[in-house]
XYZ file of C-alpha atoms in Angstrom:
473
model
C 0.000 0.000 0.000
C 0.986 3.621 -0.506
C 1.090 5.988 2.461
C 0.015 9.503 1.443
C 2.003 12.250 3.160
C 0.045 15.509 3.121
C 2.008 18.701 3.685
C -0.229 21.453 5.041
C 1.766 24.054 6.913
C 1.921 26.851 4.302
C 0.471 30.349 4.593
C -0.739 30.935 1.009
C -0.187 34.704 0.961
C -0.783 34.973 -2.806
C -4.482 34.279 -2.192
C -4.912 37.016 0.401
C -7.396 38.092 1.753
C -9.136 34.682 1.671
C -5.936 32.838 2.606
C -3.994 34.134 5.619
C -1.366 32.883 8.004
C -3.973 32.006 10.657
C -6.175 30.102 8.171
C -4.419 29.375 4.850
C -5.908 28.308 1.539
C -5.650 24.545 2.058
C -8.399 24.746 4.691
C -10.729 26.907 2.579
C -13.431 25.691 0.172
C -12.124 27.773 -2.733
C -13.772 25.619 -5.402
C -16.766 23.453 -4.564
C -18.068 22.219 -1.230
C -14.914 20.705 0.281
C -11.646 22.374 1.177
C -8.458 21.836 -0.815
C -7.061 19.778 2.077
C -10.161 17.580 2.170
C -10.089 17.125 -1.607
C -6.420 16.102 -1.403
C -7.180 13.509 1.278
C -10.109 12.138 -0.746
C -7.983 11.970 -3.899
C -5.393 9.858 -2.079
C -7.790 7.415 -0.469
C -8.968 3.999 -1.570
C -7.877 0.365 -1.403
C -4.363 1.129 -2.683
C -3.715 3.780 -0.016
C -3.014 3.529 3.698
C -4.276 6.119 6.180
C -2.692 9.502 5.378
C 0.205 10.910 7.348
C -0.094 14.672 7.854
C 2.586 17.251 8.618
C 1.277 20.551 9.893
C 1.910 23.086 12.660
C 0.404 23.356 16.113
C -2.096 26.048 15.133
C -3.664 23.811 12.481
C -3.664 20.424 14.222
C -7.294 20.545 15.323
C -8.416 21.942 11.960
C -6.736 18.947 10.298
C -8.541 16.515 12.579
C -11.884 18.248 12.217
C -11.752 18.476 8.432
C -10.711 14.837 8.010
C -13.456 13.737 10.385
C -16.002 15.711 8.349
C -15.214 13.593 5.265
C -14.929 10.291 7.127
C -11.153 9.820 6.870
C -9.130 8.686 9.885
C -5.507 9.860 9.646
C -2.434 7.882 10.518
C 0.264 9.896 12.275
C -0.213 13.674 12.424
C 3.246 15.178 12.979
C 3.420 18.693 14.417
C 6.254 20.846 13.070
C 7.422 23.258 15.801
C 8.383 25.823 13.137
C 8.383 26.111 9.374
C 11.607 24.619 7.953
C 10.452 24.108 4.351
C 9.755 20.799 2.623
C 13.070 18.929 2.950
C 12.999 18.520 6.754
C 9.274 17.719 6.589
C 9.783 14.951 4.016
C 12.763 13.584 5.923
C 10.762 13.474 9.172
C 7.935 11.636 7.411
C 10.374 9.123 5.893
C 12.080 8.476 9.225
C 8.702 7.944 10.868
C 7.562 5.578 8.118
C 10.857 3.659 8.074
C 10.427 2.700 11.724
C 7.407 0.631 10.625
C 8.467 -0.465 7.124
C 11.476 1.001 5.264
C 10.251 -0.593 2.006
C 6.867 1.139 2.213
C 5.913 3.510 -0.602
C 5.246 7.144 0.305
C 3.380 9.648 -1.869
C 4.335 13.149 -0.748
C 1.920 15.855 -1.868
C 1.037 19.438 -0.966
C -2.513 19.682 0.333
C -3.569 22.805 -1.584
C -3.660 21.572 -5.186
C -6.667 21.183 -7.472
C -7.001 18.015 -9.573
C -10.372 17.899 -11.374
C -10.019 14.198 -12.302
C -8.946 12.259 -9.170
C -9.225 8.878 -10.898
C -6.832 9.966 -13.661
C -4.389 11.099 -10.989
C -4.617 7.761 -9.193
C -3.819 6.072 -12.523
C -0.734 8.274 -12.844
C 0.305 7.267 -9.332
C -0.138 3.611 -10.303
C 2.205 4.174 -13.263
C 4.884 5.316 -10.833
C 4.648 2.357 -8.460
C 6.969 0.093 -10.459
C 9.836 2.604 -10.765
C 9.436 3.597 -7.111
C 9.631 -0.013 -5.961
C 12.749 -0.380 -8.115
C 14.494 2.429 -6.225
C 13.607 5.481 -8.305
C 12.572 8.877 -6.966
C 9.391 9.469 -8.936
C 8.086 12.974 -9.544
C 4.955 14.049 -11.398
C 5.152 16.584 -14.221
C 2.110 18.541 -15.368
C 1.382 19.319 -19.009
C 1.745 23.112 -19.331
C -1.330 24.911 -20.624
C 0.255 28.375 -20.806
C 3.583 30.135 -20.226
C 3.369 30.185 -16.422
C 6.040 32.069 -14.433
C 4.780 30.964 -11.027
C 5.900 27.314 -11.315
C 9.210 25.535 -11.609
C 9.665 23.230 -14.612
C 11.018 19.752 -15.356
C 13.114 19.308 -18.500
C 12.606 15.850 -19.979
C 15.178 13.718 -21.788
C 13.143 13.981 -24.992
C 9.788 14.890 -26.503
C 7.158 13.162 -24.325
C 4.689 12.423 -27.128
C 1.081 11.902 -26.068
C 1.817 12.497 -22.347
C 0.170 9.242 -21.317
C 1.127 8.468 -17.708
C 4.293 6.389 -17.996
C 7.897 6.606 -16.701
C 10.062 9.162 -18.575
C 13.645 10.217 -17.935
C 14.298 13.594 -16.284
C 17.131 15.799 -17.495
C 16.973 18.607 -14.932
C 14.883 20.825 -12.667
C 14.337 24.425 -13.812
C 13.609 27.298 -11.432
C 10.610 29.602 -11.935
C 11.340 31.368 -15.253
C 10.661 34.865 -16.529
C 7.910 35.331 -19.123
C 10.257 35.005 -22.115
C 11.849 31.769 -20.865
C 8.449 30.325 -19.947
C 7.152 30.981 -23.465
C 10.241 29.337 -24.995
C 9.879 26.229 -22.829
C 6.190 25.961 -23.663
C 6.980 26.129 -27.384
C 9.758 23.539 -27.165
C 7.460 20.861 -25.771
C 10.024 19.041 -23.609
C 9.145 20.756 -20.329
C 6.506 19.973 -17.739
C 5.429 21.946 -14.705
C 6.951 20.747 -11.438
C 3.997 19.793 -9.242
C 6.098 19.090 -6.140
C 4.520 15.627 -5.797
C 6.818 12.639 -5.217
C 6.545 8.865 -4.904
C 9.334 6.729 -3.428
C 10.187 4.094 -0.859
C 11.082 5.362 2.584
C 14.478 3.664 2.282
C 15.155 5.269 -1.110
C 14.556 8.841 0.031
C 16.562 8.245 3.211
C 19.501 7.074 1.086
C 19.095 10.213 -1.031
C 19.257 12.436 2.049
C 22.372 10.616 3.253
C 24.011 11.195 -0.134
C 22.904 14.738 -0.910
C 21.769 16.470 2.316
C 23.550 14.733 5.215
C 23.477 17.938 7.255
C 19.748 17.439 7.800
C 19.975 13.939 9.227
C 21.178 14.624 12.772
C 18.692 17.380 13.709
C 15.674 15.760 12.046
C 16.498 12.301 13.412
C 16.760 13.846 16.891
C 13.466 15.681 16.411
C 11.730 12.429 15.458
C 13.368 10.391 18.224
C 12.301 12.950 20.850
C 8.736 13.237 19.544
C 6.123 13.613 22.285
C 2.472 12.501 21.948
C -0.162 15.200 22.359
C -3.865 14.227 22.263
C -3.374 11.888 19.315
C -0.850 14.134 17.563
C 2.945 13.837 17.668
C 5.053 16.900 18.381
C 8.533 16.895 16.873
C 11.144 18.081 19.329
C 11.391 21.898 18.914
C 15.032 22.289 19.940
C 16.340 19.648 17.543
C 13.946 20.759 14.782
C 15.197 24.329 15.088
C 18.699 23.135 14.152
C 17.523 21.825 10.760
C 18.293 23.894 7.673
C 15.346 25.719 6.059
C 15.498 24.195 2.570
C 13.161 22.706 -0.029
C 13.220 19.060 -1.088
C 14.108 20.177 -4.633
C 17.227 22.050 -3.546
C 18.274 19.524 -0.912
C 17.832 16.295 -2.862
C 15.963 16.244 -6.160
C 18.222 18.589 -8.134
C 21.254 16.459 -7.168
C 19.849 12.939 -7.460
C 20.348 10.768 -10.535
C 17.757 8.058 -9.867
C 14.859 10.232 -11.037
C 11.794 9.316 -13.060
C 8.953 11.561 -14.248
C 5.329 10.521 -14.698
C 3.551 13.035 -16.972
C 0.040 14.110 -16.070
C -2.201 15.906 -18.568
C -5.684 15.567 -17.036
C -5.781 18.991 -15.373
C -4.005 20.419 -12.325
C -3.455 23.715 -10.532
C -1.711 24.703 -7.339
C -3.967 27.784 -7.152
C -0.845 29.868 -6.753
C -2.655 33.139 -7.429
C -6.068 34.636 -8.046
C -5.496 34.338 -11.789
C -5.351 30.545 -11.290
C -8.563 30.646 -9.253
C -10.171 32.645 -12.077
C -9.177 29.951 -14.609
C -10.315 27.058 -12.406
C -13.632 28.729 -11.548
C -14.648 28.453 -15.202
C -15.137 31.942 -16.638
C -18.012 32.564 -19.045
C -17.776 33.541 -22.718
C -16.569 37.024 -21.759
C -14.021 35.671 -19.316
C -16.020 36.611 -16.203
C -16.139 34.443 -13.076
C -18.234 35.428 -10.057
C -19.270 34.036 -6.691
C -22.848 33.926 -5.436
C -22.628 37.349 -3.804
C -21.000 39.134 -6.747
C -22.527 40.662 -9.886
C -20.702 41.642 -13.093
C -22.199 44.215 -15.460
C -20.515 44.659 -18.846
C -17.207 43.208 -17.623
C -14.512 41.188 -19.401
C -11.771 38.830 -18.139
C -12.657 39.599 -14.544
C -12.926 37.690 -11.254
C -15.453 39.016 -8.715
C -15.834 37.236 -5.363
C -17.547 38.115 -2.118
C -16.783 35.788 0.781
C -19.382 37.425 3.055
C -23.085 36.640 2.572
C -23.957 40.132 3.791
C -21.662 41.940 1.382
C -22.643 42.264 -2.285
C -19.886 43.107 -4.765
C -20.856 44.718 -8.085
C -18.434 45.390 -10.932
C -19.344 47.659 -13.863
C -17.265 47.934 -17.037
C -14.241 46.137 -15.609
C -11.547 44.538 -17.765
C -8.742 42.267 -16.475
C -9.588 42.974 -12.823
C -9.540 40.732 -9.740
C -11.769 41.744 -6.822
C -12.071 39.646 -3.666
C -14.096 41.045 -0.773
C -14.283 39.824 2.825
C -15.849 41.357 5.903
C -12.588 43.031 6.949
C -10.579 43.495 3.737
C -11.017 43.954 -0.026
C -8.476 43.189 -2.752
C -8.616 44.949 -6.121
C -5.832 44.086 -8.581
C -5.064 43.862 -12.270
C -4.947 40.249 -13.475
C -1.348 40.728 -14.622
C -0.335 41.535 -11.021
C -1.844 38.404 -9.463
C 1.582 37.128 -8.371
C 2.212 40.403 -6.508
C -0.620 40.039 -3.999
C 1.891 38.972 -1.363
C 3.165 42.566 -1.526
C -0.174 43.611 -0.036
C 0.434 41.303 2.912
C 3.893 42.791 3.456
C 2.498 46.342 3.254
C -0.236 45.603 5.786
C 2.249 43.923 8.141
C 4.431 47.034 7.951
C 1.384 49.088 8.971
C 0.645 46.739 11.851
C -2.757 45.722 10.484
C -4.151 42.455 11.802
C -5.734 41.760 8.393
C -2.268 40.876 7.101
C -2.258 37.531 8.890
C -5.423 37.078 10.964
C -8.606 35.627 9.537
C -11.938 37.289 10.484
C -13.016 34.000 12.062
C -10.585 32.810 14.715
C -10.641 29.001 14.662
C -10.159 27.057 17.880
C -10.273 23.313 18.644
C -13.763 23.780 20.120
C -15.151 25.843 17.193
C -14.627 29.455 16.192
C -15.400 33.057 17.057
C -15.533 36.355 15.219
C -15.541 39.943 16.451
C -18.683 41.828 15.427
C -18.032 45.207 17.058
C -14.930 46.541 18.807
C -14.864 49.734 20.884
C -12.344 51.328 23.214
C -13.585 49.414 26.288
C -15.945 46.824 24.825
C -16.114 44.045 22.228
C -19.003 41.973 20.854
C -18.250 38.457 19.575
C -20.194 35.626 18.000
C -18.972 32.283 19.367
C -19.718 28.924 17.704
C -19.086 25.792 19.823
C -19.135 22.321 18.244
C -21.335 19.597 19.765
C -19.621 18.016 22.754
C -16.855 20.655 22.783
C -15.789 22.820 25.713
C -13.730 25.945 26.223
C -11.029 25.923 28.878
C -11.753 26.650 32.538
C -10.386 30.178 32.738
C -10.464 33.652 34.232
C -9.545 37.186 33.109
C -7.664 39.992 34.843
C -9.072 42.889 32.854
C -12.576 42.123 31.567
C -16.016 40.899 32.491
C -18.311 39.087 30.060
C -22.009 38.762 29.351
C -23.128 35.663 27.369
C -26.429 35.442 25.486
C -27.239 32.038 23.960
C -28.887 32.379 20.528
C -28.719 28.758 19.304
C -28.575 25.495 21.240
C -27.895 25.093 24.948
C -24.768 25.998 26.921
C -23.510 24.360 30.093
C -21.962 27.260 31.998
C -19.623 27.186 34.988
C -19.120 30.389 37.022
C -16.978 29.753 40.111
C -18.935 27.084 42.048
C -22.181 27.389 40.088
C -22.913 25.122 37.105
C -26.140 25.565 35.123
C -27.704 25.134 31.683
C -28.431 28.263 29.661
C -30.846 27.913 26.740
C -31.729 30.100 23.758
C -32.626 33.690 24.670
C -31.156 33.272 28.158
C -28.037 35.000 29.414
C -25.435 34.814 32.142
C -22.972 37.377 33.563
C -19.284 36.548 34.187
C -17.777 39.017 36.688
C -14.171 40.141 36.356
C -11.869 37.504 37.872
C -14.513 34.758 38.042
C -13.363 31.248 37.092
C -15.644 30.157 34.269
C -16.197 27.798 31.378
C -18.774 27.193 28.634
C -19.536 23.774 27.162
C -21.887 22.455 24.500
C -23.530 19.324 25.950
C -25.876 18.914 22.974
C -25.725 17.271 19.561
C -26.114 20.490 17.530
C -23.837 23.542 17.392
C -24.237 26.091 20.156
C -23.965 29.799 19.293
C -23.788 32.672 21.722
C -23.141 36.388 21.640
C -20.456 37.546 24.038
C -20.214 41.147 25.213
C -16.866 41.971 26.819
C -16.218 45.132 28.837
C -12.988 46.162 30.503
C -9.696 48.004 30.287
C -8.000 45.358 28.100
C -9.698 42.941 25.706
C -6.782 41.037 24.139
C -6.875 37.270 23.639
C -3.803 36.890 25.858
C -5.791 37.942 28.948
C -6.609 34.320 29.750
C -5.520 32.255 32.749
C -6.263 28.581 31.992
C -6.866 26.134 34.846
C -8.114 23.124 32.871
C -8.178 22.497 29.118
C -9.195 19.282 27.348
C -7.111 20.404 24.360
C -3.881 20.704 26.419
C -3.178 24.299 25.469
C -0.800 26.249 27.684
């Protein structure tokens, strides 16, 4: 069987404002009803696949579990990276973990934020790579280019690939992201494929490759894996050892130096959604090149993407040409299509201004559910809080604020010091400053409440936790 290894620790800044550091694109339903992460897990499931291994960071671990549970997939090991060290240490950690069980096992390493419209065709391409991988090859998957893309790296093949049926082909070299002129030349030549960053190999094969080409990574990553600590079903890699590992991609560390490489071409459709221009293409623009969401309206527009991610916010474009507009409750992006790859500059500019919109999503996701701020004043804040069935917030208190909770959906079990009671819809409870309190959802449907905070300081760090079922500090 093949063990899928899903990498989902990226921040996806080129799809701001929908994708942000606190809630990146892999966890968003950009196209269709499931998220990119869920679609990736579904694509790599079936009788030929084992339970997926996931590498993510601590902030996303409960999102990973929740989203897999929603689609009925039980993960294998979920490894928590203490910090982002790029793909080479992540792949090495996964291989070391897998090798402890079976060094001959096949591993399919894939980013979790790609779009593949034909999952069955992709599984057939994976099947074409099984033989070479079992024979000791490092198998990568090359995508048939559809245009002169400057946002992807390329794979130069040994010769003209012909019909691009999924079969093993020799790889001449990796090519870095080109400029527009070089991309057009490679497209015309016909011997280049896009580098999808998806790999198939035996655990033993990739470990040998690291020993040969990136030995400096072995000691810190081996130590991080050996000192892994369990945490509520997840596994935390040792932060001190992990911090010693070089920040480097798998391409730079291993693939560009290895000689036992094989490419499987794939021509059935693929995108890494690396920019809003890619989202525009994948959304399926109409005859005038216009793609809209349900809360957006285009009037006399051409080659334009209009999206509103807020049901209460209607976006209307009139007479637009080659424009991207993405609106959320707290931020709006307007850009020329040709500048889609520059959206990350907006994130940098907002960070320089100290704006929370640079990295923080309007909804703040927690292991128990999520909350969003509705109104913020100098000494007050109003939040909507959504608690999953059976979930509970930590037992906590605050130094600087009191709270008033009004239940609007479901029933809350509320603890305030020594008093525990049920609070139903249209009922409220007051939490005095300094009181030890907790809210729980004892029911089988989501519980929603409105929280009104008042006090001299309303930051999320004004929390003293006494008990927490999610083992947060």
